[in-house]
PDB file of C-alpha atoms in Angstrom:
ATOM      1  CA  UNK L   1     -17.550  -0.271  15.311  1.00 37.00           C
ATOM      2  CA  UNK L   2     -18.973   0.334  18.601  1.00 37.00           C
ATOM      3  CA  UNK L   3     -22.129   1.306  19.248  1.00 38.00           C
ATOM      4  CA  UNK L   4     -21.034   4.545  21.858  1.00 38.00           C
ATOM      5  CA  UNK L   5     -18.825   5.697  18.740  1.00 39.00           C
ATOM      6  CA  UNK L   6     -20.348   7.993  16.522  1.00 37.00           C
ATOM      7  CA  UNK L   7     -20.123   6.605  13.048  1.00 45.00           C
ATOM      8  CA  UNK L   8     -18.081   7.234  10.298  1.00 52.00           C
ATOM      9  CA  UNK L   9     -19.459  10.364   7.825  1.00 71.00           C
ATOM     10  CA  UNK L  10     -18.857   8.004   4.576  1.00 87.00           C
ATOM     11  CA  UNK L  11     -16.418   5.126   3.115  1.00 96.00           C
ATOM     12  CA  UNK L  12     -12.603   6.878   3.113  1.00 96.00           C
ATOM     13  CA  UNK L  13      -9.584   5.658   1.401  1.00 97.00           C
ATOM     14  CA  UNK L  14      -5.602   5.731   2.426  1.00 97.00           C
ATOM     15  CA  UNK L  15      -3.301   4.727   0.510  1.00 98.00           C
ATOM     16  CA  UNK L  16       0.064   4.050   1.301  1.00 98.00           C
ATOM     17  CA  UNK L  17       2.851   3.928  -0.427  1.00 97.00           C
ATOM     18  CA  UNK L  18       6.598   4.075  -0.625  1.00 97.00           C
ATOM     19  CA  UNK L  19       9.528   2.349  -1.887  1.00 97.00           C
ATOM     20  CA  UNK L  20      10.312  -1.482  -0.415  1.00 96.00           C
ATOM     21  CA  UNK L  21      11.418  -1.927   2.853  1.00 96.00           C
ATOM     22  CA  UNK L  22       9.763   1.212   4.306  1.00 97.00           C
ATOM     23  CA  UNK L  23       7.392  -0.322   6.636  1.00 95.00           C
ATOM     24  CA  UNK L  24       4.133   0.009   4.639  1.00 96.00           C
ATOM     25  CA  UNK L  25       2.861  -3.572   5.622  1.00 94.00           C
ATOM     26  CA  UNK L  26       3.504  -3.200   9.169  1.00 94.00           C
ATOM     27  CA  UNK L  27       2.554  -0.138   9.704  1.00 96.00           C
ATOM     28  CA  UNK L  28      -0.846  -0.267   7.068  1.00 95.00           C
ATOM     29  CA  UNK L  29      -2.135  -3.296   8.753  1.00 95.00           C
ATOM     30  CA  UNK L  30      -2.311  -2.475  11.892  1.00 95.00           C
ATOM     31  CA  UNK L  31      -3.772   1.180  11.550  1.00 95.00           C
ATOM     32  CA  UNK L  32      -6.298  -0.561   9.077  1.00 95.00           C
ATOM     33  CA  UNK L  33      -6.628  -3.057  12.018  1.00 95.00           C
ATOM     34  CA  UNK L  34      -7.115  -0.384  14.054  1.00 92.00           C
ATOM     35  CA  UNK L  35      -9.685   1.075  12.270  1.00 91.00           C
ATOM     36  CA  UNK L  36     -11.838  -2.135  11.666  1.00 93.00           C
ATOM     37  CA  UNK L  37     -10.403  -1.229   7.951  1.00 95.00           C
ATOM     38  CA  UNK L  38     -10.684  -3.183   4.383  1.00 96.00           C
ATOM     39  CA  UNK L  39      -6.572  -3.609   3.826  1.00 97.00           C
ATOM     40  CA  UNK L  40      -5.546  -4.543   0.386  1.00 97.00           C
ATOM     41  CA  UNK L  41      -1.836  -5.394  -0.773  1.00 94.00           C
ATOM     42  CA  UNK L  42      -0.599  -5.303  -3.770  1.00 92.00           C
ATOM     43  CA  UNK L  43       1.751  -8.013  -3.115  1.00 90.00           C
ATOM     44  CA  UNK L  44      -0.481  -9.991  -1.884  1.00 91.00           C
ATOM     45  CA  UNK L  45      -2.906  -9.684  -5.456  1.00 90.00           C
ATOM     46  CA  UNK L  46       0.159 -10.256  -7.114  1.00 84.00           C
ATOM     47  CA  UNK L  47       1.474 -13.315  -5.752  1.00 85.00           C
ATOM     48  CA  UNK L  48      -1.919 -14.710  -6.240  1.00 84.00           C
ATOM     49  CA  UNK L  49      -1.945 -13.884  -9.882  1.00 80.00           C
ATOM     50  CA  UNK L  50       1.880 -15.821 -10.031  1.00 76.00           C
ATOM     51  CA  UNK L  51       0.688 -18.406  -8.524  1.00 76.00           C
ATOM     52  CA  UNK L  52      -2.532 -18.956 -10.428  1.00 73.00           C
ATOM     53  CA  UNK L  53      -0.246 -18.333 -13.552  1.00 71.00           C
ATOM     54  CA  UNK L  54       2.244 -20.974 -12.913  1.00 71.00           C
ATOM     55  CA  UNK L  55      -0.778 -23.494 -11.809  1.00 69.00           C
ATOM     56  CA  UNK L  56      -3.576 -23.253 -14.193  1.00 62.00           C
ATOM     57  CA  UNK L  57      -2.852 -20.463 -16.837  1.00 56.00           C
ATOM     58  CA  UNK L  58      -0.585 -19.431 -19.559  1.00 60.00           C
ATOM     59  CA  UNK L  59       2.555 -18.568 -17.475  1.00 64.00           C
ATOM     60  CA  UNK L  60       4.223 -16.138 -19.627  1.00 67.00           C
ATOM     61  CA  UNK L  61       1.241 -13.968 -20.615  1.00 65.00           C
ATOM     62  CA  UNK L  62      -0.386 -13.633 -17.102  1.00 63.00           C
ATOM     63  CA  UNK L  63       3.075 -12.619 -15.771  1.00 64.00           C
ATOM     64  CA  UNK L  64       3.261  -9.816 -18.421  1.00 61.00           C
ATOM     65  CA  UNK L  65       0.088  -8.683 -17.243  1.00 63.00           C
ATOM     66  CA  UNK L  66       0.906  -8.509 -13.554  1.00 63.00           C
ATOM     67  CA  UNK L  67       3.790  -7.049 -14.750  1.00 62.00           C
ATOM     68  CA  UNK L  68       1.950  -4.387 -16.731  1.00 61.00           C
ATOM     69  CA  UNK L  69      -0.150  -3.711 -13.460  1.00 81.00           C
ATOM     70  CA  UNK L  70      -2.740  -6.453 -13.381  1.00 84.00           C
ATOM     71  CA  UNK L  71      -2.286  -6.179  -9.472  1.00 88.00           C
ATOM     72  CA  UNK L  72      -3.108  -2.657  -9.634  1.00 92.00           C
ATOM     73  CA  UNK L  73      -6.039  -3.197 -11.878  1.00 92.00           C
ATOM     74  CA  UNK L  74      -7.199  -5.691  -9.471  1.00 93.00           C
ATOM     75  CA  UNK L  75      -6.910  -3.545  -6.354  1.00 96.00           C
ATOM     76  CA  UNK L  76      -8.179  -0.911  -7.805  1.00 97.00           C
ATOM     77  CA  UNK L  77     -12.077  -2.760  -8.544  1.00 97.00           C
ATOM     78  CA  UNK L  78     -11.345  -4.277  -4.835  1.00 97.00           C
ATOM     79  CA  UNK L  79     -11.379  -1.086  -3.060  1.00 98.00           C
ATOM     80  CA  UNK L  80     -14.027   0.586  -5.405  1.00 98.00           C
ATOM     81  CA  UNK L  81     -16.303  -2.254  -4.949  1.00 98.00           C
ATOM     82  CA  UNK L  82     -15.599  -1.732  -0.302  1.00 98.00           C
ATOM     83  CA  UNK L  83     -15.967   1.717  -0.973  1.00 98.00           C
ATOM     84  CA  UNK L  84     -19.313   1.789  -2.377  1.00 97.00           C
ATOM     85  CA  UNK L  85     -20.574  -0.391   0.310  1.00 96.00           C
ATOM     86  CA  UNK L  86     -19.466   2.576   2.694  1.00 95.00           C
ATOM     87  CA  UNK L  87     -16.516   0.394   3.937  1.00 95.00           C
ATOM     88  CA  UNK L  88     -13.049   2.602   4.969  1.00 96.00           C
ATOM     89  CA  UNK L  89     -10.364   0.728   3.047  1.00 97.00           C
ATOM     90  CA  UNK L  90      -6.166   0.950   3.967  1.00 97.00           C
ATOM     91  CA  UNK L  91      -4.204  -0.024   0.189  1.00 98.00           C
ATOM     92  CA  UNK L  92      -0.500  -0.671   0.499  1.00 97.00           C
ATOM     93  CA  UNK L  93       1.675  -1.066  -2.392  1.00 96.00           C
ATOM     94  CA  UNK L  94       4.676   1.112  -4.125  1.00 95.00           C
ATOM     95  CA  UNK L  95       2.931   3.254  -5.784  1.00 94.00           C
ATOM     96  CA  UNK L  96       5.839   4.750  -7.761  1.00 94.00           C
ATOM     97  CA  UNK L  97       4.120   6.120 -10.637  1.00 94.00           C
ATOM     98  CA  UNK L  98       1.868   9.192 -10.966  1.00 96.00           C
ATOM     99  CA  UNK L  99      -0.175   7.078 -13.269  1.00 94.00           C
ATOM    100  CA  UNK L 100      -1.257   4.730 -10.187  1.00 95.00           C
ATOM    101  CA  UNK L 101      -1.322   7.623  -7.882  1.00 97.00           C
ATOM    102  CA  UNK L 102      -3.984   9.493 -10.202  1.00 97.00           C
ATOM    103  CA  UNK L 103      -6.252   6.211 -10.492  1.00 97.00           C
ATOM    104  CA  UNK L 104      -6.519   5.648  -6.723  1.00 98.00           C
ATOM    105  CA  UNK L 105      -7.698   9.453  -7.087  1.00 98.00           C
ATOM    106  CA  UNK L 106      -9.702   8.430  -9.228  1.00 98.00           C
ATOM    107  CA  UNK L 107     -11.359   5.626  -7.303  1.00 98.00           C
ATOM    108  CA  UNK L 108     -12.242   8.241  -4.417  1.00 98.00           C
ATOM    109  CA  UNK L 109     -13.554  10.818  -6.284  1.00 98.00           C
ATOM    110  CA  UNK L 110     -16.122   8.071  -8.066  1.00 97.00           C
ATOM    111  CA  UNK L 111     -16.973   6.414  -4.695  1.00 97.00           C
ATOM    112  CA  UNK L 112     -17.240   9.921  -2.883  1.00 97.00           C
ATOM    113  CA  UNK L 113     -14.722   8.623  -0.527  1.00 97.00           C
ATOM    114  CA  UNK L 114     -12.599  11.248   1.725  1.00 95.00           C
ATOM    115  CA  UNK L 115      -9.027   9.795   0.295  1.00 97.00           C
ATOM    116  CA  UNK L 116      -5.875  10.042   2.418  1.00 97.00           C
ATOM    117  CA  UNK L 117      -2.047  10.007   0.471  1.00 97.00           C
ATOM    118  CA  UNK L 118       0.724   8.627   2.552  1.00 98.00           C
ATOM    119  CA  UNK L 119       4.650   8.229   1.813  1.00 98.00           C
ATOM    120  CA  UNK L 120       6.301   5.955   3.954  1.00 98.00           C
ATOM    121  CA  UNK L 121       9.882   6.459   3.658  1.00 98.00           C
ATOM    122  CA  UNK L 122      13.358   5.815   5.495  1.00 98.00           C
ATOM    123  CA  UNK L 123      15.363   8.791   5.578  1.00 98.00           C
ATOM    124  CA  UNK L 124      18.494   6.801   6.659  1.00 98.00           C
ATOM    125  CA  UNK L 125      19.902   4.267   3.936  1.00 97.00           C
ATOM    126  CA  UNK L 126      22.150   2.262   5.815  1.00 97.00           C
ATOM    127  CA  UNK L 127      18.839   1.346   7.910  1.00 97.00           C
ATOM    128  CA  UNK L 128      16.770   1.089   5.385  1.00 97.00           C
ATOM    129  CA  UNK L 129      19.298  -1.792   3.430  1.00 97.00           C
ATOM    130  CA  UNK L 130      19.103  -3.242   6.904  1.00 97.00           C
ATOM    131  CA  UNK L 131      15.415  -3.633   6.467  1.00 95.00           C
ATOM    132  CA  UNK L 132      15.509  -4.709   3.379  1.00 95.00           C
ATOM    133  CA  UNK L 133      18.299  -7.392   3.733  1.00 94.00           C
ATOM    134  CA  UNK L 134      16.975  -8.788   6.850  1.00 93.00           C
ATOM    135  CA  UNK L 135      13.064  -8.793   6.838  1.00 89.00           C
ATOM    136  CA  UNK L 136      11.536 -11.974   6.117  1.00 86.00           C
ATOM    137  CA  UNK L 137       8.334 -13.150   3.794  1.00 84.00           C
ATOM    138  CA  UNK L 138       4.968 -12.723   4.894  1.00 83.00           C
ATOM    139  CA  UNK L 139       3.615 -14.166   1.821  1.00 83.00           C
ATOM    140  CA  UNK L 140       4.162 -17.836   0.640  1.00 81.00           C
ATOM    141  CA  UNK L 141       6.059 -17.224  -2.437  1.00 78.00           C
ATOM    142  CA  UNK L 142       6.770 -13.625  -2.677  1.00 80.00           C
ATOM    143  CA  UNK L 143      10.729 -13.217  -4.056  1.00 82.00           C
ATOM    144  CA  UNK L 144      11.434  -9.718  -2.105  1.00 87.00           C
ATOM    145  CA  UNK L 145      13.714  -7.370  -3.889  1.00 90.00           C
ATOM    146  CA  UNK L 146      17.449  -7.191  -3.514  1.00 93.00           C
ATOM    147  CA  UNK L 147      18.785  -3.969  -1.797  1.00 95.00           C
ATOM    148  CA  UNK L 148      19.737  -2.937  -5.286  1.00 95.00           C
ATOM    149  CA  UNK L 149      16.943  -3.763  -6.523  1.00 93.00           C
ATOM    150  CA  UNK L 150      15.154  -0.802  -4.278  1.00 95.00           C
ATOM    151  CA  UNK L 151      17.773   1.548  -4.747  1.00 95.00           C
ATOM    152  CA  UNK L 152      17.718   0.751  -8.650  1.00 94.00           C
ATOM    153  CA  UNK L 153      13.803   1.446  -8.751  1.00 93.00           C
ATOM    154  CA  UNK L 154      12.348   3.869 -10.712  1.00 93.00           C
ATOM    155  CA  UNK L 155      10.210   6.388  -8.144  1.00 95.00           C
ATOM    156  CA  UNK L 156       8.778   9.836  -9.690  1.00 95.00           C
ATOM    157  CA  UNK L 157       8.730  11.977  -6.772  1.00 94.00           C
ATOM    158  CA  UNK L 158       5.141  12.857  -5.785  1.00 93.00           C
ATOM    159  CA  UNK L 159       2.921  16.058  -7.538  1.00 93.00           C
ATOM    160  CA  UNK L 160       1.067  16.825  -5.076  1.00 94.00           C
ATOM    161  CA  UNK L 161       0.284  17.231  -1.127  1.00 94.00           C
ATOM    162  CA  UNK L 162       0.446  14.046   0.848  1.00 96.00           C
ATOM    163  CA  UNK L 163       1.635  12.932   4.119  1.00 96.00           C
ATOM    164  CA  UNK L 164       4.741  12.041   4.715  1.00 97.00           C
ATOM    165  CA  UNK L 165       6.319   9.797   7.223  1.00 97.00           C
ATOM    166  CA  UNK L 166      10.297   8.981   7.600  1.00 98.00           C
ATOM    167  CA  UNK L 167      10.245   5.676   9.368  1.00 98.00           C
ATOM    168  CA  UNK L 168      14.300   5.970   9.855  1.00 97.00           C
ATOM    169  CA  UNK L 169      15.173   5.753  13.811  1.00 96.00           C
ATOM    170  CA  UNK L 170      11.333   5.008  14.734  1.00 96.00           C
ATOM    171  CA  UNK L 171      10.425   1.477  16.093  1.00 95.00           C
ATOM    172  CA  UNK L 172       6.564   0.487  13.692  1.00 94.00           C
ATOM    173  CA  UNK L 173       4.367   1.386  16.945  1.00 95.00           C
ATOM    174  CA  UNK L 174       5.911   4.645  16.986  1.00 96.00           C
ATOM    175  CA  UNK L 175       4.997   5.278  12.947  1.00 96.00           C
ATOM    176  CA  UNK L 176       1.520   3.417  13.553  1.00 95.00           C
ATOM    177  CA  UNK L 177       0.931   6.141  16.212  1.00 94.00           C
ATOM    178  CA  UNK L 178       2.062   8.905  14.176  1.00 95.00           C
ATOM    179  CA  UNK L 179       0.036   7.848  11.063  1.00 96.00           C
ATOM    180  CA  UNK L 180      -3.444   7.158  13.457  1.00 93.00           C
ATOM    181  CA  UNK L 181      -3.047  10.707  14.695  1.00 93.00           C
ATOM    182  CA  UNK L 182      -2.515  11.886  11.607  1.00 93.00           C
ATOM    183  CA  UNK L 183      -5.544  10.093  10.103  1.00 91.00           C
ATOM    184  CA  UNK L 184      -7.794  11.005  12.932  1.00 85.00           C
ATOM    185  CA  UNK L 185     -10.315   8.579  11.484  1.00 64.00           C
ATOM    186  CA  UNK L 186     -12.869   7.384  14.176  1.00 52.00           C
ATOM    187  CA  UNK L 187     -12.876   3.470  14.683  1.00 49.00           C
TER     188      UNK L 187
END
């Protein structure tokens, strides 16, 4: 932050989510970028987890438990522990279930953070199997999901007011604009 900027009235947390292929990486990392924001991924945690699994633990159970959302768990003490320090924190992942959705809640209300929901989705599914068929891994290791693997997901459709951004037709910057503006969040 910049010392002719007023400052920020307390720690605030977005989180965004969406199904695969939507653009929440892109798009989360550089408005937490933008921001001088904490991100956490999901995937990221995740992969970590695999890997230490397959290196130095029991394989089989650790994989269960990251299954079982370890990753979440994990985030989840990550952003509390920014949050308390005042720190304005971006998480990315799915976030499919309204059990996950209710514990990042959760997580805001005990850190008295201002908390921001946002949907990334793609409106147009012949561009979004485009995405998801062509993008490329941005972490060592991570298997990405199979087109039908996305479409075969199971997503409960959200219960409550969030923001919601189609991504379909828009190049990132255009989305990274929309969702700053949206966010009005001072750097």
């Amino acid at each position: 932050m910049r010392a002719t900027e007023p400052p920020r009235t307390g720690p605030v947390l977005v989180v965004i989510g969406g199904l695969p292929a939507t653009g929440k990486s892109t798009v989360g990392r550089a408005v937490a970028r933008q921001f001088g924001a904490s991100y956490l991924g999901i995937d990221t945690i995740r992969q970590s987890l695999y890997a230490f699994a397959e290196r130095d633990a029991d394989t089989d159970a650790l994989r269960h438990a990251v299954t079982l959302g370890l990753g979440y768990t994990v985030a989840y003490a990550l952003a509390e522990d920014l949050l308390s320090q005042g720190q304005c924190v971006f998480a990315e992942c799915v976030n499919s279930r309204k059990v996950t959705r209710d514990a990042w809640a959760a997580v805001a209300r005990r850190t008295a953070a201002q908390f921001h929901e946002v949907e990334l989705i793609c409106s147009d599914p012949a561009e979004h199997a485009h995405r998801a068929t062509t993008r490329t891994v941005d972490i060592p290791g991570l298997p990405l999901p199979t087109w039908q693997d996305i479409t075969e997901r199971d997503y409960a459709p959200w219960d409550r007011p969030h923001l919601t951004l189609d991504t379909a037709g828009k190049s990132p910057d255009h989305t990274i604009t929309e969702l700053s503006n949206a966010l009005a969040l001072t750097p």
